[in-house]
C-alpha positions in Angstrom: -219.4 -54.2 71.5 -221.4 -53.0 68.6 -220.2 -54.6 65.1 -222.7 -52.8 63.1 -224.8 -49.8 62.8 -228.6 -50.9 62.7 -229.2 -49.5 59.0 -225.8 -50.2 57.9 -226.2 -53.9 58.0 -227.1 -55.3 54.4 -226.6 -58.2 51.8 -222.8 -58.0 52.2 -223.4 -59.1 55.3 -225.5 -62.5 54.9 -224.2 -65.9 57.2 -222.7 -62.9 59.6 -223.1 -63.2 63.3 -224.1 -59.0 64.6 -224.3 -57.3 67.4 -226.7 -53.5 67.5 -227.7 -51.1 69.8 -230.6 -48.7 69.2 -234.1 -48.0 69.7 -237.2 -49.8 69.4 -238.9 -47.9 66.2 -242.3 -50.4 66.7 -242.7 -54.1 67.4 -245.4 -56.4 65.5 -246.3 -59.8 67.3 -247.1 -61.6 64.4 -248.9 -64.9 66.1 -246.0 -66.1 67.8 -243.2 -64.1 66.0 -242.2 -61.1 67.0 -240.9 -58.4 64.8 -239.1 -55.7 66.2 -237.8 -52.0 63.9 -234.6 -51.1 65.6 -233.2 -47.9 64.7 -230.4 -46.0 65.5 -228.5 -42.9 63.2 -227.8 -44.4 60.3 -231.7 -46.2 60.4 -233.6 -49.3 60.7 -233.1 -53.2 60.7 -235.5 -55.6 60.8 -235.0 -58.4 64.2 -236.8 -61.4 64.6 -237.5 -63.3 67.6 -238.9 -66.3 67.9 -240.5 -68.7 70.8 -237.2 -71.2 69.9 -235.2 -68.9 72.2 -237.3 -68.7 75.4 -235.7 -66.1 77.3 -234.6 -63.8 74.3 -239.0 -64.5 73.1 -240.0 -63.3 77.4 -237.3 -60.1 76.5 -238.9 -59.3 73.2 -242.5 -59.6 74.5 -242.0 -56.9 77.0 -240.6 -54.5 74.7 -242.5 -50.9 73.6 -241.5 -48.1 71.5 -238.3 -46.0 72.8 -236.9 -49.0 74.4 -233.5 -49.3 73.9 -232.1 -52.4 73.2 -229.0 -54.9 72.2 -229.6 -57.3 70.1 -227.2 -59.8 69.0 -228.1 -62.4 66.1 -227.9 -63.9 62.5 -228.4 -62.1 59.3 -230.7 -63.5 57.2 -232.5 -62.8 53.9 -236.3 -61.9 53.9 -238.2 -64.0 52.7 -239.2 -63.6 49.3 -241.7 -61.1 49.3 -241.3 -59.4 52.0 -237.8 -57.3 50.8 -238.0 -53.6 51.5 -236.0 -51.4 48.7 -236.0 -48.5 50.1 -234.2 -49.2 53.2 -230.1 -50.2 52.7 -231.3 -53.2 54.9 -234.2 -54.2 53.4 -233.0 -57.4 51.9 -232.0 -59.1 55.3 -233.4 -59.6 58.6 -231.3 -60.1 61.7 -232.7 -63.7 63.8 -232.3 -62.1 67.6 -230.2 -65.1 69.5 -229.8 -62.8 72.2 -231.5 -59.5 73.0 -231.3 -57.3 75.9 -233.2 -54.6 77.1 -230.9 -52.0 78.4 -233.5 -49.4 79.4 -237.0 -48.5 79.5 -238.9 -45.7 77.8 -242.0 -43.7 78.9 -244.7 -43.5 76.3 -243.4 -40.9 74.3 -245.4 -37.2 74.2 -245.7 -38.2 70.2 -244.9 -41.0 68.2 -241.9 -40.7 65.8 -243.5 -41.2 62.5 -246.2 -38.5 63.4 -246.8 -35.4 60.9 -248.1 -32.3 61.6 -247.0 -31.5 65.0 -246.9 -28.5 66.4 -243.6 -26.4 67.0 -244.3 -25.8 70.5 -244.9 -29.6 71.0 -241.4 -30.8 69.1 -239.2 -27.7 71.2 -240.2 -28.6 74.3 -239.6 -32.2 73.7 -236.7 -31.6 71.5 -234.7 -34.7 72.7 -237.4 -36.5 71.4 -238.1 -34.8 68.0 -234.1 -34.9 67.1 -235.0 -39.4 67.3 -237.4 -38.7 64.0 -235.5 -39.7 61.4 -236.0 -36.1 59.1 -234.3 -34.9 61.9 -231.6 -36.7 62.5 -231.0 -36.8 58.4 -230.9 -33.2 58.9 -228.2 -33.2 61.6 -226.0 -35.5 60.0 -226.3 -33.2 56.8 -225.1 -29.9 58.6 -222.3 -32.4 59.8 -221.2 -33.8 56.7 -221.7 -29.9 55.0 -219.6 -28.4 57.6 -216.8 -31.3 56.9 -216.9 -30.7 53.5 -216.2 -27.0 53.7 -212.7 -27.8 56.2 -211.7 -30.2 53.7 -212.2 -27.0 50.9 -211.0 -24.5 52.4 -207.6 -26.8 54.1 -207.3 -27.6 50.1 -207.1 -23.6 49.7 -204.6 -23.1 52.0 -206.9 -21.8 54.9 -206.6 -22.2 58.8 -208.4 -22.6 61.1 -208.4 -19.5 64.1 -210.7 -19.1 67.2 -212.0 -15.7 68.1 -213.4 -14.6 71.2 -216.6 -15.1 72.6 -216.4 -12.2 75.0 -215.6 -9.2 73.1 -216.3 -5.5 72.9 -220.0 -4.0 72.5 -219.5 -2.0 68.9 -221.9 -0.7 66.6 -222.3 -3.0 63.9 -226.0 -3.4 62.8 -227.8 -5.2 65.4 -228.5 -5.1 69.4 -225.7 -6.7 70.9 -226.5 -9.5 73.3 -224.2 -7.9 77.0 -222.6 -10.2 79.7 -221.8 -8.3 82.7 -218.5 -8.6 84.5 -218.1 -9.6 87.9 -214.5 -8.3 87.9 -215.2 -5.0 86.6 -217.8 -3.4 88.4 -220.3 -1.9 85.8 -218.6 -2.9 82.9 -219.6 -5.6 80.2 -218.8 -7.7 77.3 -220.5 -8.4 74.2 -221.2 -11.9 72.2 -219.9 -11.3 69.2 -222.2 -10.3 66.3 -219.7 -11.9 63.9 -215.9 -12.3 64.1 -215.5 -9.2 61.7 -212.8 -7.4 63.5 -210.9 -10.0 64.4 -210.2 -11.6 61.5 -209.2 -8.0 60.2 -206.6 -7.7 62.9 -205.7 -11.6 62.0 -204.5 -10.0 58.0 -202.7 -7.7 59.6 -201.5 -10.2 61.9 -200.3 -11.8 58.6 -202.3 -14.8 58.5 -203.5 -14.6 55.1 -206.1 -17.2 54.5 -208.6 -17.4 57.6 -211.5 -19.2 58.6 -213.8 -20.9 61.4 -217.0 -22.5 61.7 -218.5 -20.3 64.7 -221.4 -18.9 66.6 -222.2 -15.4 66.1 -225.5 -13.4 68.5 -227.6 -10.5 67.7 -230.6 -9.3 69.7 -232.9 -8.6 66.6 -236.4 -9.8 65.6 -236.8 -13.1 64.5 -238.5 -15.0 61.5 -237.8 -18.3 60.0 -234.1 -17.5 58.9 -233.3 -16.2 61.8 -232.0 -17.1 65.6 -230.4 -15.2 68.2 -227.5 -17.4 67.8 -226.4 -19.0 64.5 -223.5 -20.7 63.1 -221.5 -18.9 60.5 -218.7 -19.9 58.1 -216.6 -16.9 58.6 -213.4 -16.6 56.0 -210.7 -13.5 55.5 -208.2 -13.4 53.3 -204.9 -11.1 52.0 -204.2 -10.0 48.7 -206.9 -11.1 46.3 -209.5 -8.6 45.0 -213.0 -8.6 44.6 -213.7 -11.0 41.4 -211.0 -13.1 43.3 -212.3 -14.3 46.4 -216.2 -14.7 44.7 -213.8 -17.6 42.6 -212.5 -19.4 45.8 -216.0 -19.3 48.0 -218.0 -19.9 44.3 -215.9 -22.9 44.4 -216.6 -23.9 47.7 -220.2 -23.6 47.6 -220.5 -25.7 44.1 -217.7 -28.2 45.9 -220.3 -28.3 49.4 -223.3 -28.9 47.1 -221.5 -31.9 44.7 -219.9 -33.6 48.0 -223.3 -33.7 50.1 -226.1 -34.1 48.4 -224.8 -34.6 44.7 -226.2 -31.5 43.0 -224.1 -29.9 40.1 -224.6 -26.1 40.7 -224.3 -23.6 37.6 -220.6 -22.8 36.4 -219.8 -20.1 36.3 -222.7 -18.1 38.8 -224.1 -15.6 37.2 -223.5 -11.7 38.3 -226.3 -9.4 38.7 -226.0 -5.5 39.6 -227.7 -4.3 43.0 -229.6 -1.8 41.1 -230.7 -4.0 38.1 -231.8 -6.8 40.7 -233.4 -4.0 42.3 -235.2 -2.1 39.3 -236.2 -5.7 37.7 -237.2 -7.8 40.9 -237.7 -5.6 43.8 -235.0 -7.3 46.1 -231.3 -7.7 46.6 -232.1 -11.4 47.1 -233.8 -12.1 43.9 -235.2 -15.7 43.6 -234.4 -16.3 40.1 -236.3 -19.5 39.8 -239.5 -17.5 39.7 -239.8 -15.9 35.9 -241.7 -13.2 36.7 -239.8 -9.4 36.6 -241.0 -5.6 37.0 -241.6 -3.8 34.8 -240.2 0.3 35.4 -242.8 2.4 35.1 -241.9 5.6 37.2 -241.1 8.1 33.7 -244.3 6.9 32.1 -246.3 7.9 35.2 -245.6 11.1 35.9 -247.7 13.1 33.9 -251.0 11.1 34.5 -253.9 12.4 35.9 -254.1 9.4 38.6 -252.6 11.1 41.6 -251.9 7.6 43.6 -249.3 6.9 40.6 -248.2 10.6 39.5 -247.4 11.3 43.0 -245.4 8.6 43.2 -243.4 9.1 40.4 -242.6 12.6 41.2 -241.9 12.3 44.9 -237.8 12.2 45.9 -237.3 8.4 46.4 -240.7 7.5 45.0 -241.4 4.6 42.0 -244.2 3.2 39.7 -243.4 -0.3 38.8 -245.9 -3.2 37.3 -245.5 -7.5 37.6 -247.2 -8.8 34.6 -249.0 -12.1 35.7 -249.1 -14.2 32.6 -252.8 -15.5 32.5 -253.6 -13.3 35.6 -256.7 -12.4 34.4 -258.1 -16.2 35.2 -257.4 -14.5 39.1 -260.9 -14.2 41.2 -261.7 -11.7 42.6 -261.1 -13.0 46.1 -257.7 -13.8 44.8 -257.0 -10.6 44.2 -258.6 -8.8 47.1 -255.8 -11.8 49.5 -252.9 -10.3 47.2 -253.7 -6.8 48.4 -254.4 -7.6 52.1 -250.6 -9.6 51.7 -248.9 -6.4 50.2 -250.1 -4.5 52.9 -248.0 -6.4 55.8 -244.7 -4.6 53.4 -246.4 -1.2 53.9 -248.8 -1.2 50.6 -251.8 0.9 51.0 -253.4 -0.9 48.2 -252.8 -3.0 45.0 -254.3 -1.7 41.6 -254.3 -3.8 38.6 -255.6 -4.2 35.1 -257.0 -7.3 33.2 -256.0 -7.2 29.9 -258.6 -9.0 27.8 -258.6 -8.0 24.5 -255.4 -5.6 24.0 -256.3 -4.7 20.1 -259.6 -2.8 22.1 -257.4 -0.3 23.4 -258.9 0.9 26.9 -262.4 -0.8 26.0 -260.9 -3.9 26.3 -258.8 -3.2 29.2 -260.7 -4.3 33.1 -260.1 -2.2 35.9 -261.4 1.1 38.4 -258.1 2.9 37.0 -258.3 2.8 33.4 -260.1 5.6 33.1 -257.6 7.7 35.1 -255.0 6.7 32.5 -254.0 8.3 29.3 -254.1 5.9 25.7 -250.9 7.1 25.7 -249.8 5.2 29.3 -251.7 2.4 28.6 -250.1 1.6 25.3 -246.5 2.1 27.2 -247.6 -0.2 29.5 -248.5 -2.7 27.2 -245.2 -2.6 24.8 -242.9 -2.3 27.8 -244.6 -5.1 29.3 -245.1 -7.5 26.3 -248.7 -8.3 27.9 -250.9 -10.0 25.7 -254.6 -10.9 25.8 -255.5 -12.7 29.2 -253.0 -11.5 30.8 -253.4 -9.3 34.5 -250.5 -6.3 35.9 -250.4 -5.4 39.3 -249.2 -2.2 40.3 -247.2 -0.6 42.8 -247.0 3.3 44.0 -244.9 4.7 46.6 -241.7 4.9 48.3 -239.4 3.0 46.7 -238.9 0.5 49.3 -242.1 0.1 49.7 -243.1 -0.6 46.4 -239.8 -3.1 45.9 -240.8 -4.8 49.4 -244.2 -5.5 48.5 -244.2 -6.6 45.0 -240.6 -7.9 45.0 -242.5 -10.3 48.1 -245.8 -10.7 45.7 -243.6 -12.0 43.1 -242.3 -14.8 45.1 -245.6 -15.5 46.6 -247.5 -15.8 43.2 -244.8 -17.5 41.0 -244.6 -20.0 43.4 -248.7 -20.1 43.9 -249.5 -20.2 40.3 -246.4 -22.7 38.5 -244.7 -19.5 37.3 -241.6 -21.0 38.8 -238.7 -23.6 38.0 -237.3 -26.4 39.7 -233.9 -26.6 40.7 -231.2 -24.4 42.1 -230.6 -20.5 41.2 -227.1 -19.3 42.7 -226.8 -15.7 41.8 -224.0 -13.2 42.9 -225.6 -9.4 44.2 -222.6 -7.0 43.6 -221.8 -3.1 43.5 -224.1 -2.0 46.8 -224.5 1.0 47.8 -221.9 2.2 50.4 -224.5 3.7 52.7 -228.5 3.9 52.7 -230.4 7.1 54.4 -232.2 6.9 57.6 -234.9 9.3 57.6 -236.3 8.9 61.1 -232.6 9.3 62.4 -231.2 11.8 59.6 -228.5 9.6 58.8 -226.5 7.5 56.9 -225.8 4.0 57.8 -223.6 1.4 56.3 -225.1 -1.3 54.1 -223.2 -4.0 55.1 -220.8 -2.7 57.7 -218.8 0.5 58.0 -215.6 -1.4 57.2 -215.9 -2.4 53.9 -214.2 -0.6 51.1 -215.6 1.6 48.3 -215.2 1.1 44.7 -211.7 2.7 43.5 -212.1 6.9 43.2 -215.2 6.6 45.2 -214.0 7.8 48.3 -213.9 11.0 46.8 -217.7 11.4 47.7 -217.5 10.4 51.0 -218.0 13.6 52.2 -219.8 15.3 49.2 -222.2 12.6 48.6 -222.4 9.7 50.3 -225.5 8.4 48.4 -223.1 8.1 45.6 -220.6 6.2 47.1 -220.4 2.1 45.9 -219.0 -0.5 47.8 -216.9 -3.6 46.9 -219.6 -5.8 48.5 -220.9 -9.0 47.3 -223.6 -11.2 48.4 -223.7 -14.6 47.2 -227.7 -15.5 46.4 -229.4 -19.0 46.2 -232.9 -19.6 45.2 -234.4 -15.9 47.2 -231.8 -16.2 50.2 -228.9 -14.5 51.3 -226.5 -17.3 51.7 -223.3 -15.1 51.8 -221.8 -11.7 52.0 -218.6 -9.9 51.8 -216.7 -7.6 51.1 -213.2 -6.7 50.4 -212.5 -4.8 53.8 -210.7 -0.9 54.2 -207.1 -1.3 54.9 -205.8 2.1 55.2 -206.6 4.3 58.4 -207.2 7.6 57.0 -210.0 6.0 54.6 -211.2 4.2 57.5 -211.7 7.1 59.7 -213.2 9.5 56.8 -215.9 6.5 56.0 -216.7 6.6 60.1 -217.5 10.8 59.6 -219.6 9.9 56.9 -221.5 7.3 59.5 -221.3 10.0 62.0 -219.1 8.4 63.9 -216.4 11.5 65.3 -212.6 11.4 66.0 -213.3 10.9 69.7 -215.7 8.0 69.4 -213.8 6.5 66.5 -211.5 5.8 69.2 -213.3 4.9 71.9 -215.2 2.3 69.9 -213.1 1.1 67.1 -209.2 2.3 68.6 -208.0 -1.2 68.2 -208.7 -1.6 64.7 -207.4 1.9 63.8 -204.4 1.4 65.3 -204.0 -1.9 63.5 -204.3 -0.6 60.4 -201.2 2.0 60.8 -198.9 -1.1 60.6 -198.5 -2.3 57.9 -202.3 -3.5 56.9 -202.5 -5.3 54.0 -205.6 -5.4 51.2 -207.9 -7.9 52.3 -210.7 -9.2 52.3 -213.4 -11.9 53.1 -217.1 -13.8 53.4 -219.2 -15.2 55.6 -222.2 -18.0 54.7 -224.7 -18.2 57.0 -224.0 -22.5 57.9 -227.8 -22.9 59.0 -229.6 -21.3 56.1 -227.3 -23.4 53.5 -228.4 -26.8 55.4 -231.9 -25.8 55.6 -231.9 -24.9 51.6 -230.5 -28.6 50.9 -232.7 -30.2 53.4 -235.7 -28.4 51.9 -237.1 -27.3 55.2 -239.2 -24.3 56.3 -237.3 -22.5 59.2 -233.6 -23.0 60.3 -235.5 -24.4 63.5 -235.3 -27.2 61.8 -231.8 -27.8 61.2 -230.2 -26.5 64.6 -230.3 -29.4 67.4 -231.4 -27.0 69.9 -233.2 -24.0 68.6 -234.9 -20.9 69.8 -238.4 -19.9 69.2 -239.4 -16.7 67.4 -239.5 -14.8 71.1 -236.2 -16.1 71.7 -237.0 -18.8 74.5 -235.3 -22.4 74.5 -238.5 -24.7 75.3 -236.3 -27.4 76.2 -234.6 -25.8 79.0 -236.8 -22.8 79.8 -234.1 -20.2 79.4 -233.5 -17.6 79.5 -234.8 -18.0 83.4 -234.8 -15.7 86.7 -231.3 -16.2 88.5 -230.7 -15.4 92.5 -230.4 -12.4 94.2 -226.5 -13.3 95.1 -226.2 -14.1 91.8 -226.7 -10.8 90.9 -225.1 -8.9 93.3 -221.8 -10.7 92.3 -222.5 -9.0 89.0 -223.4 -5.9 90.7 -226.7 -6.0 89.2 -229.8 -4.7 90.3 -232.9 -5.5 88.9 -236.2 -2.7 88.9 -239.9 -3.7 88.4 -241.2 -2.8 85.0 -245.1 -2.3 84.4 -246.6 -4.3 82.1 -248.7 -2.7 79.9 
């Protein structure tokens, strides 16, 4: 039996008599000693084996990398010189009296310690990759994160309540992943995109306090946040309003933080607007540790003679804005010219600027091809709301208003990060008041924000029908350092609002019902005001661990076309297969 975990064992436990299991890290035959690195979870000890002990010396001789191995022996401290303090076991060696080799390893497709290996490489030999030990630091984080938030949330009175895997297919932002059924010919269930409904029917159940720790699917594109599954810590709750429930998840989040990796987040989290996050950085994820902000320039643009900008800012939906780059004018040329190629993956036709090197000049002393096709009169309103002084470089942006928050709000980032215009640390933020619904223009629609079941602001449901555009939400999305680590709402309760927010989607009487019947019947007995969050589990582990994709924080990930390396799925299944499912599969050209 094991007595000790390999990087457990320390000082404390000097004169002791161990026995470990683990892996062979490396061995070093050092002229008749041999040094073995044996690792397991909790990280490496030092064993020694000597020729004293002939058949444990003829064991350790055939050893490689990836065996794996028990070893039973003596601690012992290093020798002096020879300490390492930065592992917990770095005083003491363990003298092998006994080591056997329980298996045999291959020559492993990489060695453990290796950087710079591909993503390809580590997914298709994930088993492998989750041995390095960033890795398995990173898996034992998400544990010890997703322990800490139970242990909150119990403390708060919350319980625990599984919802279904299998559910209904309804509308609710992205592609739903479908699973046929056998029993039903012709008829499928969905994955669930998140547990929404059901822990709306679990208030009215009279539950109160909600939660789980679950897996949710959607069949969207991917990036480095994203997977077509992902784990979410899903909470509902009765009775509280909007101001309350941001207290008891702000609480959790700065509890989670303090418990796991000993980091004292701001308190209280500061509150931000939707449309001053949007009118000052471009994004409703602002990342505040960048210090960079926009500057509005729409009004003072719309009498110019420069059509790229006066367009702009008289166009329905359209917007001028300028980031001032402190000492931007030290920017080259090629710089510049990579800045407006990047704007133009948001939709940017182009990026204009001016260098402002000597501001007391006036124009003269103003660089750039649009100065001249801009008034004294702009470009002394662009200086004073700006506060550029001499040195300094604006970039502009022209356009739709998306557009022009997309690609500078995403320049922002890029250069305050690029150029040491950003702090260290962490920047939680609260995004609050969104907009109930946003226009689709290709569709000549409104769509919901967040998700057509969360509740407008008191005495704006009067413009449901009127004007939707109008219409605020009491939705909240919790911010930390540029991502969306959270969102919520506090949730409709009464049926008649419910169904009138649906017209506004669209959504008729007839397939109200057919899609969301359930729900609107639930709500006729007796629903109480409620309301809830949900944190995305894999982008809060990936912030702490510091790490570039959730990929690196999920044992077994997807790629970014949605494929699992590891075990080549998804895959072809058999013809009987699907004719059980009553499934039949046509040929599709490939172009």
């Amino acid at each position: 039996m094991r007595t000790h975990y390999c990087g457990l064992v320390g000082a404390a436990d000097l004169g002791k008599t161990v026995t470990l299991f683990g892996w062979a890290h490396r061995r070093r035959d050092h002229g008749g000693v041999i040094f073995i690195d044996l690792r397991d979870r909790e990280g490496l000890v030092q064993i020694v084996s000597d020729p004293d002990r002939a058949e444990t010396f003829a064991n350790a001789e055939r050893i490689r990398g990836e065996y794996v191995l028990k070893v039973t022996g003596l601690v012992r401290r290093r020798p002096e010189g020879t300490t390492n303090p930065s592992l917990h076991s770095g005083e003491i060696e363990v003298l092998a009296h006994d080591l056997e080799i329980l298996n045999a390893s291959l020559t492993p497709p990489f060695q453990l310690d290796e950087d710079n290996l591909s993503e390809t490489v580590r997914l298709t030999h994930r088993v492998i990759d989750l041995r390095r030990p960033q890795m398995q630091k990173n898996m034992m984080l998400r544990y010890r994160v997703a322990m800490a938030v139970r242990r909150y949330l119990d403390a708060q009175g919350f319980i625990d309540i599984e919802t279904p895997m299998l559910t209904k297919s309804t509308p609710e932002g992205a592609r739903d992943y479908l699973v046929p059924s056998r029993v039903h010919d012709g008829q499928f269930f969905a994955l669930p995109q998140s547990p929404q409904l059901f822990k709306q029917m679990l208030m009215v159940a009279g539950f109160d306090r909600y939660y789980q720790i679950t897996k949710c699917f959607r069949d969207e594109d991917l990036r480095a946040d994203r997977q077509p599954e992902f784990t979410q810590i899903d909470c509902e709750t009765s009775f509280l309003g909007e101001a309350e429930i941001r207290a008891i998840f702000e609480g959790m989040i700065r509890s989670v933080f303090k418990e796991t990796i000993n980091v004292d987040l701001p308190d209280p989290f500061p509150i931000m607007g939707y449309r001053e996050a949007m009118l000052r950085y471009g994004s409703d994820k602002p990342d505040l540790r960048v210090h960079l902000q926009f500057t509005e320039l729409t009004d003072v643009m719309k009498k110019v003679e420069f059509k790229v900008f006066s367009g702009a800012a008289n166009a329905p939906g359209g917007r001028v804005a300028g980031l001032l780059i402190p000492k931007g004018g030290e920017l080259t040329r090629g710089e510049i010219d990579a800045y407006t190629e990047f704007v133009g993956i948001y939709g940017a036709k182009g990026l204009a600027y001016i260098k402002f090197n000597d501001i007391a000049k006036g124009r003269e002393g103003m660089q750039s091809p649009i100065v001249k096709n801009l008034s004294d009169e702009a470009l002394l309103t662009i200086v004073e709301l700006s506060g550029a002084k001499d040195g300094d470089l604006m970039f502009f942006g022209a356009g739709r208003a998306k557009v022009v928050n997309d690609a500078l709000g995403a320049l922002r980032v890029k250069i305050g990060h690029e150029k040491g215009l950003a702090a260290a640390g962490w920047k939680p933020l609260w995004v609050v008041d969104f907009p109930m619904f946003e226009y689709d223009d290709e569709a000549g629609r409104w769509n919901a924000m967040h998700h057509p079941f969360t509740s407008p602001k008191d005495g704006h449901d009067e413009y449901l029908e009127s004007d939707p555009g109008k219409v605020v939400a009491k939705a909240y999305d919790l911010v930390l350092n540029g991502w969306e680590m959270g969102g919520g709402s506090v949730r409709i309760h009464r049926e008649a609002v419910q169904s009138r927010v649906f017209r506004a989607l669209g959504i008729d009487a007839e397939e109200a019902k057919l899609k969301f019947g359930f729900l609107l019947d639930a709500l006729q007995y007796g629903a109480p005001p409620h309301g809830g969050i949900a944190f995305g589990l894999d982008r809060m582990v990936t912030l702490m661990t510091g790490s570039e994709s959730i990929r690196d924080v999920i044992a077994f990930p997807k790629t970014q076309r949605a494929q699992c390396l590891l075990t080549e799925a998804p895959s072809a299944v058999d013809e009987k297969q699907l004719r059980e499912l009553h499934i039949r599969l046509r040929s599709v050209d490939k172009v």
